[in-house]
Amino acid sequence: MDERTSRTAGRTARLFPGSGDVLRMGMGGIPIQRLDPSGSERVLEKAIAAGINFFDTARGYTDSESKFGRVLPRYRGQVRVASKSFSRGAADIQRDIETSLRNLRSDHIDVYQCHNVAGEADLEKILAPDGAVAGMLKAQAQGKIGHIGISGHKPGVLAMALERFAFATIQVPANFMETEAMRELIPAARRRGVGVIAMKPVGGGNIRETALNFRFIFNQGIDVAIPGMDSERQVAENVAALDDLSPLNAEEISRLQAEKERLGDRFCRRCEYCMPCPQGLPISFLHVLRNYYFLYDLKDWALERLGGLARTYKDCTACGECVAKCPYHLDMPAIFRETWEKMQADREDRA
Ligand code: SF4
Ligand code: SF4
């Protein structure tokens, strides 16, 4: 057991220097975009009451920072807050940090991350003399941010980043369906004392065996997972998952394997990077309804919700804008066309 493993055993971890003990179940800031202000306040209050003390948001998550900013300042001494920006230049990211501080109603953000560094060219941009990291170092010297982190969907790119700069944290997809980071990146991060944050730890809500999945990832070197949560029930369930972090046995692994086979690799993680769709399609929600219809056999439930939408699968014009922005390169035109055709065929069969 290495030094960091022994430090992170149990319900809490030390995620970055000075973080104190952070509950290993943190909270991601994507789903609260869908809630109204009072709903998001209720979920955040519930999260804090349940012991969650690490919150991750982003400049790119519309009003997520502001919603965090309505609640978290009341608990400033007891919570750690992270945000991130897509800006790649020093001046731009310094402006973003000012905006994040205003939104979060704080004079300090514990971790600021380069958001979704997607390839070597992106990495060169943030590390250039006038790049985002230079801007973050200035903000750090001014006491506006505590630590500099990096997020991305490609473990190989993040591994290169760790060779080039002393990032305090990495944030990478990690769940039973996405294990690439567990092979080399996460062990390398742990050897360097870099905190490991799992984004999309339940595959954007697609993994139903959540307790088993959390046990799996927390035995793979993850310090903190940040599932998005948009209900008090989800908060309670996720925190309860920390009650048992024992390694999985063979029967439990085969249950997760069955889930993996059921989901395949064409599943949406609900990160919303693809939005907005110029035709107004709620892309990630359409993926959710597709899953409920075909995978979980909740056809009537899905059809009822589809009936309430102004734009659905058939309205996709195949412009491809979302495909270019999706980190998983999901082919929405093909997926949505196939979904629509299968639903139509199904309707004729049921008629
Ligand atoms: S391909 Fe379809 S879903 Fe994607 S942005 Fe274009 S219209 Fe919207
Ligand atoms: S389609 Fe891709 S970009 Fe859009 S929410 Fe799903 S995983 Fe994210």
Tab-separated table of C-alpha atoms and ligand atoms in Angstrom:
chain	number	residue	atom	x	y	z
A	1	MET	CA	0.000	0.000	0.000
A	2	ASP	CA	1.594	3.293	-1.073
A	3	GLU	CA	1.612	6.392	1.066
A	4	ARG	CA	-1.342	8.008	-0.706
A	5	THR	CA	-3.380	4.809	-0.568
A	6	SER	CA	-2.931	4.606	3.166
A	7	ARG	CA	-3.849	8.278	3.497
A	8	THR	CA	-7.005	7.868	1.488
A	9	ALA	CA	-8.397	4.674	2.987
A	10	GLY	CA	-11.940	5.067	4.264
A	11	ARG	CA	-14.599	7.706	3.713
A	12	THR	CA	-12.293	10.693	3.348
A	13	ALA	CA	-9.229	11.682	1.339
A	14	ARG	CA	-6.686	14.477	1.291
A	15	LEU	CA	-7.248	15.694	-2.239
A	16	PHE	CA	-4.674	18.485	-2.434
A	17	PRO	CA	-2.292	20.137	0.015
A	18	GLY	CA	-4.295	21.862	2.723
A	19	SER	CA	-7.581	20.320	1.597
A	20	GLY	CA	-8.082	18.690	4.982
A	21	ASP	CA	-10.225	15.580	4.935
A	22	VAL	CA	-12.578	15.674	1.972
A	23	LEU	CA	-15.481	13.248	1.855
A	24	ARG	CA	-14.770	10.912	-1.039
A	25	MET	CA	-18.248	11.594	-2.376
A	26	GLY	CA	-18.123	15.103	-3.778
A	27	MET	CA	-20.703	16.816	-5.920
A	28	GLY	CA	-20.480	17.770	-9.575
A	29	GLY	CA	-22.208	20.921	-10.794
A	30	ILE	CA	-23.811	19.878	-14.093
A	31	PRO	CA	-27.278	18.620	-13.065
A	32	ILE	CA	-28.175	21.559	-10.829
A	33	GLN	CA	-28.349	23.609	-14.018
A	34	ARG	CA	-31.671	21.824	-14.559
A	35	LEU	CA	-33.094	22.901	-11.189
A	36	ASP	CA	-34.707	26.192	-10.298
A	37	PRO	CA	-32.884	28.294	-7.681
A	38	SER	CA	-34.863	26.983	-4.710
A	39	GLY	CA	-34.512	23.369	-5.890
A	40	SER	CA	-30.755	23.707	-6.289
A	41	GLU	CA	-30.530	25.333	-2.863
A	42	ARG	CA	-32.387	22.389	-1.302
A	43	VAL	CA	-30.073	19.844	-2.937
A	44	LEU	CA	-26.939	21.755	-1.929
A	45	GLU	CA	-28.136	22.132	1.664
A	46	LYS	CA	-28.889	18.419	1.764
A	47	ALA	CA	-25.419	17.642	0.378
A	48	ILE	CA	-23.732	19.730	3.069
A	49	ALA	CA	-25.897	18.213	5.799
A	50	ALA	CA	-24.913	14.746	4.513
A	51	GLY	CA	-21.234	15.606	4.899
A	52	ILE	CA	-20.293	16.433	1.294
A	53	ASN	CA	-17.555	19.052	1.419
A	54	PHE	CA	-16.070	19.102	-2.098
A	55	PHE	CA	-18.010	20.835	-4.858
A	56	ASP	CA	-16.931	21.050	-8.486
A	57	THR	CA	-18.408	23.428	-11.027
A	58	ALA	CA	-17.279	25.213	-14.194
A	59	ARG	CA	-17.561	28.486	-16.090
A	60	GLY	CA	-19.103	26.464	-18.881
A	61	TYR	CA	-21.992	25.092	-16.792
A	62	THR	CA	-24.329	28.074	-17.401
A	63	ASP	CA	-25.687	29.145	-13.976
A	64	SER	CA	-24.088	26.334	-11.942
A	65	GLU	CA	-21.432	28.567	-10.339
A	66	SER	CA	-24.082	31.124	-9.353
A	67	LYS	CA	-26.258	28.417	-7.821
A	68	PHE	CA	-23.286	27.178	-5.792
A	69	GLY	CA	-22.656	30.815	-4.878
A	70	ARG	CA	-26.126	31.132	-3.327
A	71	VAL	CA	-25.328	28.458	-0.723
A	72	LEU	CA	-21.644	27.594	-0.322
A	73	PRO	CA	-20.438	30.944	1.108
A	74	ARG	CA	-22.497	30.180	4.236
A	75	TYR	CA	-20.234	27.155	4.795
A	76	ARG	CA	-16.968	28.588	3.471
A	77	GLY	CA	-14.803	27.261	6.295
A	78	GLN	CA	-16.024	23.702	5.908
A	79	VAL	CA	-16.277	23.165	2.138
A	80	ARG	CA	-13.744	23.073	-0.688
A	81	VAL	CA	-14.768	24.484	-4.054
A	82	ALA	CA	-13.349	23.814	-7.517
A	83	SER	CA	-14.204	25.428	-10.811
A	84	LYS	CA	-12.720	25.371	-14.285
A	85	SER	CA	-12.489	27.229	-17.552
A	86	PHE	CA	-12.147	26.421	-21.241
A	87	SER	CA	-9.934	29.493	-21.762
A	88	ARG	CA	-6.506	28.627	-23.073
A	89	GLY	CA	-4.818	32.046	-22.763
A	90	ALA	CA	-3.488	33.792	-19.639
A	91	ALA	CA	-5.566	36.974	-19.887
A	92	ASP	CA	-8.751	35.064	-20.753
A	93	ILE	CA	-8.477	32.662	-17.861
A	94	GLN	CA	-7.690	35.475	-15.434
A	95	ARG	CA	-10.932	37.141	-16.560
A	96	ASP	CA	-12.745	33.839	-16.082
A	97	ILE	CA	-11.354	33.463	-12.579
A	98	GLU	CA	-12.738	36.916	-11.710
A	99	THR	CA	-16.135	35.875	-13.075
A	100	SER	CA	-16.032	32.601	-11.146
A	101	LEU	CA	-15.169	34.452	-7.934
A	102	ARG	CA	-18.112	36.805	-8.452
A	103	ASN	CA	-20.495	33.939	-9.257
A	104	LEU	CA	-19.311	31.882	-6.303
A	105	ARG	CA	-19.456	34.970	-4.055
A	106	SER	CA	-16.004	34.239	-2.732
A	107	ASP	CA	-12.566	35.820	-2.699
A	108	HIS	CA	-10.855	32.450	-3.153
A	109	ILE	CA	-11.400	29.238	-5.135
A	110	ASP	CA	-9.622	26.178	-3.751
A	111	VAL	CA	-8.869	24.522	-7.105
A	112	TYR	CA	-9.096	26.049	-10.574
A	113	GLN	CA	-8.787	23.664	-13.495
A	114	CYS	CA	-8.049	23.826	-17.198
A	115	HIS	CA	-11.283	22.364	-18.498
A	116	ASN	CA	-11.276	19.451	-20.927
A	117	VAL	CA	-7.752	19.614	-22.308
A	118	ALA	CA	-8.476	17.491	-25.337
A	119	GLY	CA	-5.186	16.909	-27.150
A	120	GLU	CA	-1.519	17.787	-27.471
A	121	ALA	CA	-2.256	21.062	-29.273
A	122	ASP	CA	-4.551	22.081	-26.424
A	123	LEU	CA	-1.879	21.139	-23.910
A	124	GLU	CA	0.722	23.271	-25.713
A	125	LYS	CA	-1.692	26.223	-25.633
A	126	ILE	CA	-2.276	26.099	-21.886
A	127	LEU	CA	1.445	25.638	-21.165
A	128	ALA	CA	2.627	28.420	-23.503
A	129	PRO	CA	4.293	31.457	-21.855
A	130	ASP	CA	1.029	33.394	-22.327
A	131	GLY	CA	-1.147	30.325	-21.755
A	132	ALA	CA	-3.806	29.505	-19.188
A	133	VAL	CA	-1.384	27.998	-16.682
A	134	ALA	CA	0.669	31.231	-16.626
A	135	GLY	CA	-2.550	33.151	-15.930
A	136	MET	CA	-3.518	30.729	-13.169
A	137	LEU	CA	-0.076	31.054	-11.559
A	138	LYS	CA	-0.614	34.818	-11.392
A	139	ALA	CA	-4.048	34.337	-9.846
A	140	GLN	CA	-2.528	31.872	-7.398
A	141	ALA	CA	0.163	34.381	-6.396
A	142	GLN	CA	-2.621	36.918	-5.783
A	143	GLY	CA	-4.402	34.445	-3.495
A	144	LYS	CA	-7.421	34.148	-5.783
A	145	ILE	CA	-7.016	30.432	-6.401
A	146	GLY	CA	-5.393	27.859	-4.170
A	147	HIS	CA	-4.304	25.095	-6.562
A	148	ILE	CA	-4.123	24.430	-10.273
A	149	GLY	CA	-5.778	21.342	-11.712
A	150	ILE	CA	-6.557	19.894	-15.099
A	151	SER	CA	-9.521	17.992	-16.491
A	152	GLY	CA	-9.897	15.975	-19.652
A	153	HIS	CA	-11.380	12.872	-21.218
A	154	LYS	CA	-8.143	11.459	-22.651
A	155	PRO	CA	-5.943	9.825	-20.018
A	156	GLY	CA	-2.896	9.907	-22.336
A	157	VAL	CA	-3.124	13.694	-22.647
A	158	LEU	CA	-3.428	14.130	-18.889
A	159	ALA	CA	-0.446	11.819	-18.373
A	160	MET	CA	1.588	14.089	-20.677
A	161	ALA	CA	0.333	17.111	-18.730
A	162	LEU	CA	1.637	15.643	-15.466
A	163	GLU	CA	5.083	15.324	-17.053
A	164	ARG	CA	5.060	18.996	-18.010
A	165	PHE	CA	3.573	20.814	-14.998
A	166	ALA	CA	2.953	20.143	-11.298
A	167	PHE	CA	-0.835	20.071	-11.429
A	168	ALA	CA	-2.322	19.508	-7.975
A	169	THR	CA	-5.301	17.522	-9.244
A	170	ILE	CA	-6.476	15.651	-12.311
A	171	GLN	CA	-10.112	15.114	-13.187
A	172	VAL	CA	-10.887	12.262	-15.565
A	173	PRO	CA	-13.841	9.974	-16.400
A	174	ALA	CA	-13.689	6.862	-14.242
A	175	ASN	CA	-16.390	4.264	-13.800
A	176	PHE	CA	-16.812	0.570	-14.498
A	177	MET	CA	-17.515	1.356	-18.174
A	178	GLU	CA	-14.515	3.689	-18.537
A	179	THR	CA	-11.393	2.198	-17.018
A	180	GLU	CA	-8.646	3.494	-19.305
A	181	ALA	CA	-7.414	6.058	-16.740
A	182	MET	CA	-7.002	3.307	-14.144
A	183	ARG	CA	-4.289	1.530	-16.100
A	184	GLU	CA	-1.502	4.152	-16.206
A	185	LEU	CA	-2.719	7.681	-15.506
A	186	ILE	CA	-4.112	7.186	-12.018
A	187	PRO	CA	-1.136	5.140	-10.725
A	188	ALA	CA	1.181	7.836	-12.169
A	189	ALA	CA	-0.825	10.589	-10.477
A	190	ARG	CA	-0.699	8.789	-7.159
A	191	ARG	CA	3.075	8.326	-7.404
A	192	ARG	CA	3.370	12.098	-7.862
A	193	GLY	CA	0.987	12.934	-5.023
A	194	VAL	CA	-1.571	14.406	-7.448
A	195	GLY	CA	-5.198	14.284	-6.267
A	196	VAL	CA	-7.500	12.154	-8.446
A	197	ILE	CA	-11.071	13.291	-9.095
A	198	ALA	CA	-13.445	10.942	-10.931
A	199	MET	CA	-15.835	12.726	-13.247
A	200	LYS	CA	-18.884	10.883	-14.598
A	201	PRO	CA	-18.426	8.229	-11.896
A	202	VAL	CA	-21.825	6.706	-12.689
A	203	GLY	CA	-21.556	7.161	-16.451
A	204	GLY	CA	-23.830	10.191	-16.516
A	205	GLY	CA	-26.483	8.329	-14.543
A	206	ASN	CA	-26.535	5.352	-16.912
A	207	ILE	CA	-25.020	2.851	-14.489
A	208	ARG	CA	-27.750	1.415	-12.336
A	209	GLU	CA	-25.548	-0.718	-10.072
A	210	THR	CA	-24.275	2.484	-8.472
A	211	ALA	CA	-23.158	1.039	-5.124
A	212	LEU	CA	-21.084	-1.675	-6.831
A	213	ASN	CA	-19.683	0.831	-9.281
A	214	PHE	CA	-18.563	3.169	-6.462
A	215	ARG	CA	-16.921	0.283	-4.638
A	216	PHE	CA	-15.095	-0.565	-7.850
A	217	ILE	CA	-13.738	2.930	-8.527
A	218	PHE	CA	-12.774	3.672	-4.937
A	219	ASN	CA	-10.591	0.571	-5.044
A	220	GLN	CA	-8.845	1.882	-8.173
A	221	GLY	CA	-7.017	4.885	-6.708
A	222	ILE	CA	-9.784	7.485	-6.987
A	223	ASP	CA	-9.652	10.058	-4.205
A	224	VAL	CA	-12.971	11.795	-4.747
A	225	ALA	CA	-15.887	11.084	-7.092
A	226	ILE	CA	-18.116	13.942	-8.167
A	227	PRO	CA	-21.434	12.560	-9.398
A	228	GLY	CA	-23.887	15.238	-10.399
A	229	MET	CA	-26.996	15.236	-8.242
A	230	ASP	CA	-30.316	16.910	-8.807
A	231	SER	CA	-32.364	15.448	-5.960
A	232	GLU	CA	-32.068	14.986	-2.229
A	233	ARG	CA	-32.633	11.257	-2.762
A	234	GLN	CA	-29.556	11.018	-4.996
A	235	VAL	CA	-27.482	12.821	-2.370
A	236	ALA	CA	-28.548	10.356	0.319
A	237	GLU	CA	-27.945	7.312	-1.912
A	238	ASN	CA	-24.534	8.467	-3.076
A	239	VAL	CA	-23.267	9.295	0.413
A	240	ALA	CA	-24.615	5.965	1.708
A	241	ALA	CA	-22.441	4.225	-0.908
A	242	LEU	CA	-19.410	5.169	1.203
A	243	ASP	CA	-20.649	2.881	4.001
A	244	ASP	CA	-19.200	-0.115	2.161
A	245	LEU	CA	-16.025	0.347	0.136
A	246	SER	CA	-14.913	-3.261	0.245
A	247	PRO	CA	-13.446	-4.759	-2.951
A	248	LEU	CA	-15.889	-6.512	-5.262
A	249	ASN	CA	-16.167	-10.273	-5.359
A	250	ALA	CA	-16.431	-12.268	-8.593
A	251	GLU	CA	-20.228	-12.369	-8.596
A	252	GLU	CA	-20.430	-8.581	-8.132
A	253	ILE	CA	-17.948	-7.985	-10.943
A	254	SER	CA	-20.029	-10.162	-13.261
A	255	ARG	CA	-23.101	-8.058	-12.411
A	256	LEU	CA	-21.225	-4.937	-13.496
A	257	GLN	CA	-19.984	-6.748	-16.602
A	258	ALA	CA	-23.580	-7.529	-17.544
A	259	GLU	CA	-24.418	-3.856	-17.111
A	260	LYS	CA	-21.502	-2.910	-19.332
A	261	GLU	CA	-22.658	-5.251	-22.065
A	262	ARG	CA	-26.186	-3.918	-21.815
A	263	LEU	CA	-25.069	-0.288	-22.199
A	264	GLY	CA	-22.528	-0.829	-24.968
A	265	ASP	CA	-20.235	2.058	-25.810
A	266	ARG	CA	-22.737	4.420	-27.439
A	267	PHE	CA	-24.034	5.939	-24.243
A	268	CYS	CA	-24.320	9.577	-23.316
A	269	ARG	CA	-22.597	10.745	-20.111
A	270	ARG	CA	-24.836	13.842	-19.846
A	271	CYS	CA	-21.912	16.260	-19.729
A	272	GLU	CA	-23.791	18.692	-22.002
A	273	TYR	CA	-20.656	19.732	-23.878
A	274	CYS	CA	-22.648	19.264	-27.080
A	275	MET	CA	-25.171	21.962	-26.222
A	276	PRO	CA	-26.772	24.060	-27.514
A	277	CYS	CA	-28.297	22.319	-30.507
A	278	PRO	CA	-29.233	24.895	-33.157
A	279	GLN	CA	-32.545	23.042	-33.633
A	280	GLY	CA	-33.323	23.165	-29.915
A	281	LEU	CA	-33.075	19.429	-29.274
A	282	PRO	CA	-32.419	18.585	-25.590
A	283	ILE	CA	-29.701	16.150	-26.643
A	284	SER	CA	-28.737	14.485	-23.368
A	285	PHE	CA	-32.365	14.161	-22.252
A	286	LEU	CA	-33.186	12.483	-25.568
A	287	HIS	CA	-30.437	9.964	-24.820
A	288	VAL	CA	-31.960	9.370	-21.381
A	289	LEU	CA	-35.425	8.764	-22.841
A	290	ARG	CA	-33.952	6.415	-25.439
A	291	ASN	CA	-32.369	4.379	-22.630
A	292	TYR	CA	-35.580	4.262	-20.648
A	293	TYR	CA	-37.460	3.150	-23.736
A	294	PHE	CA	-35.090	0.482	-25.040
A	295	LEU	CA	-32.876	-0.590	-22.131
A	296	TYR	CA	-35.188	-0.363	-19.149
A	297	ASP	CA	-38.429	-1.141	-20.978
A	298	LEU	CA	-40.197	1.898	-19.546
A	299	LYS	CA	-41.791	2.694	-22.888
A	300	ASP	CA	-44.908	4.525	-21.686
A	301	TRP	CA	-42.896	6.613	-19.244
A	302	ALA	CA	-40.489	7.643	-22.023
A	303	LEU	CA	-43.264	8.326	-24.545
A	304	GLU	CA	-45.131	10.514	-22.097
A	305	ARG	CA	-42.035	12.679	-21.621
A	306	LEU	CA	-41.280	12.735	-25.331
A	307	GLY	CA	-44.816	13.991	-25.889
A	308	GLY	CA	-44.037	17.018	-23.735
A	309	LEU	CA	-40.974	18.031	-25.771
A	310	ALA	CA	-41.129	20.613	-28.542
A	311	ARG	CA	-38.243	19.014	-30.477
A	312	THR	CA	-37.267	15.356	-30.548
A	313	TYR	CA	-35.322	12.783	-32.583
A	314	LYS	CA	-37.111	13.454	-35.867
A	315	ASP	CA	-36.160	17.160	-35.732
A	316	CYS	CA	-32.403	16.488	-35.928
A	317	THR	CA	-31.148	17.982	-39.205
A	318	ALA	CA	-27.859	16.067	-38.991
A	319	CYS	CA	-25.860	19.306	-38.948
A	320	GLY	CA	-23.160	17.523	-36.936
A	321	GLU	CA	-22.415	20.449	-34.563
A	322	CYS	CA	-23.008	18.294	-31.502
A	323	VAL	CA	-20.855	15.434	-32.809
A	324	ALA	CA	-17.866	17.757	-33.110
A	325	LYS	CA	-18.335	18.925	-29.504
A	326	CYS	CA	-19.052	15.540	-27.879
A	327	PRO	CA	-15.904	14.164	-26.184
A	328	TYR	CA	-17.161	10.638	-26.960
A	329	HIS	CA	-17.890	11.472	-30.618
A	330	LEU	CA	-21.381	10.074	-30.293
A	331	ASP	CA	-23.034	10.161	-33.682
A	332	MET	CA	-26.279	11.908	-32.779
A	333	PRO	CA	-27.679	12.035	-36.345
A	334	ALA	CA	-27.323	8.249	-36.664
A	335	ILE	CA	-28.413	7.467	-33.099
A	336	PHE	CA	-31.430	9.765	-33.234
A	337	ARG	CA	-32.494	8.551	-36.695
A	338	GLU	CA	-32.247	4.936	-35.574
A	339	THR	CA	-34.127	5.723	-32.356
A	340	TRP	CA	-36.923	7.461	-34.245
A	341	GLU	CA	-37.226	4.653	-36.793
A	342	LYS	CA	-37.303	1.944	-34.126
A	343	MET	CA	-39.892	3.835	-32.092
A	344	GLN	CA	-42.058	4.279	-35.187
A	345	ALA	CA	-41.784	0.585	-36.024
A	346	ASP	CA	-42.583	-0.277	-32.430
A	347	ARG	CA	-45.646	1.965	-32.479
A	348	GLU	CA	-46.944	0.223	-35.590
A	349	ASP	CA	-46.395	-3.175	-33.934
A	350	ARG	CA	-48.209	-2.053	-30.794
A	351	ALA	CA	-51.134	-0.501	-32.752
B	1	SF4	S1	-26.792	16.943	-35.400
B	1	SF4	FE1	-28.933	17.048	-34.748
B	1	SF4	S2	-28.899	16.984	-32.513
B	1	SF4	FE2	-26.832	17.501	-33.223
B	1	SF4	S3	-26.730	19.739	-33.168
B	1	SF4	FE3	-27.332	19.148	-35.257
B	1	SF4	S4	-29.585	19.154	-35.217
B	1	SF4	FE4	-28.891	19.159	-33.072
B	2	SF4	S1	-24.019	13.639	-26.361
B	2	SF4	FE1	-21.840	13.688	-25.769
B	2	SF4	S2	-21.441	15.831	-25.253
B	2	SF4	FE2	-23.651	15.581	-25.293
B	2	SF4	S3	-24.187	15.202	-23.166
B	2	SF4	FE3	-23.911	13.207	-24.164
B	2	SF4	S4	-21.776	12.601	-23.793
B	2	SF4	FE4	-21.961	14.802	-23.340
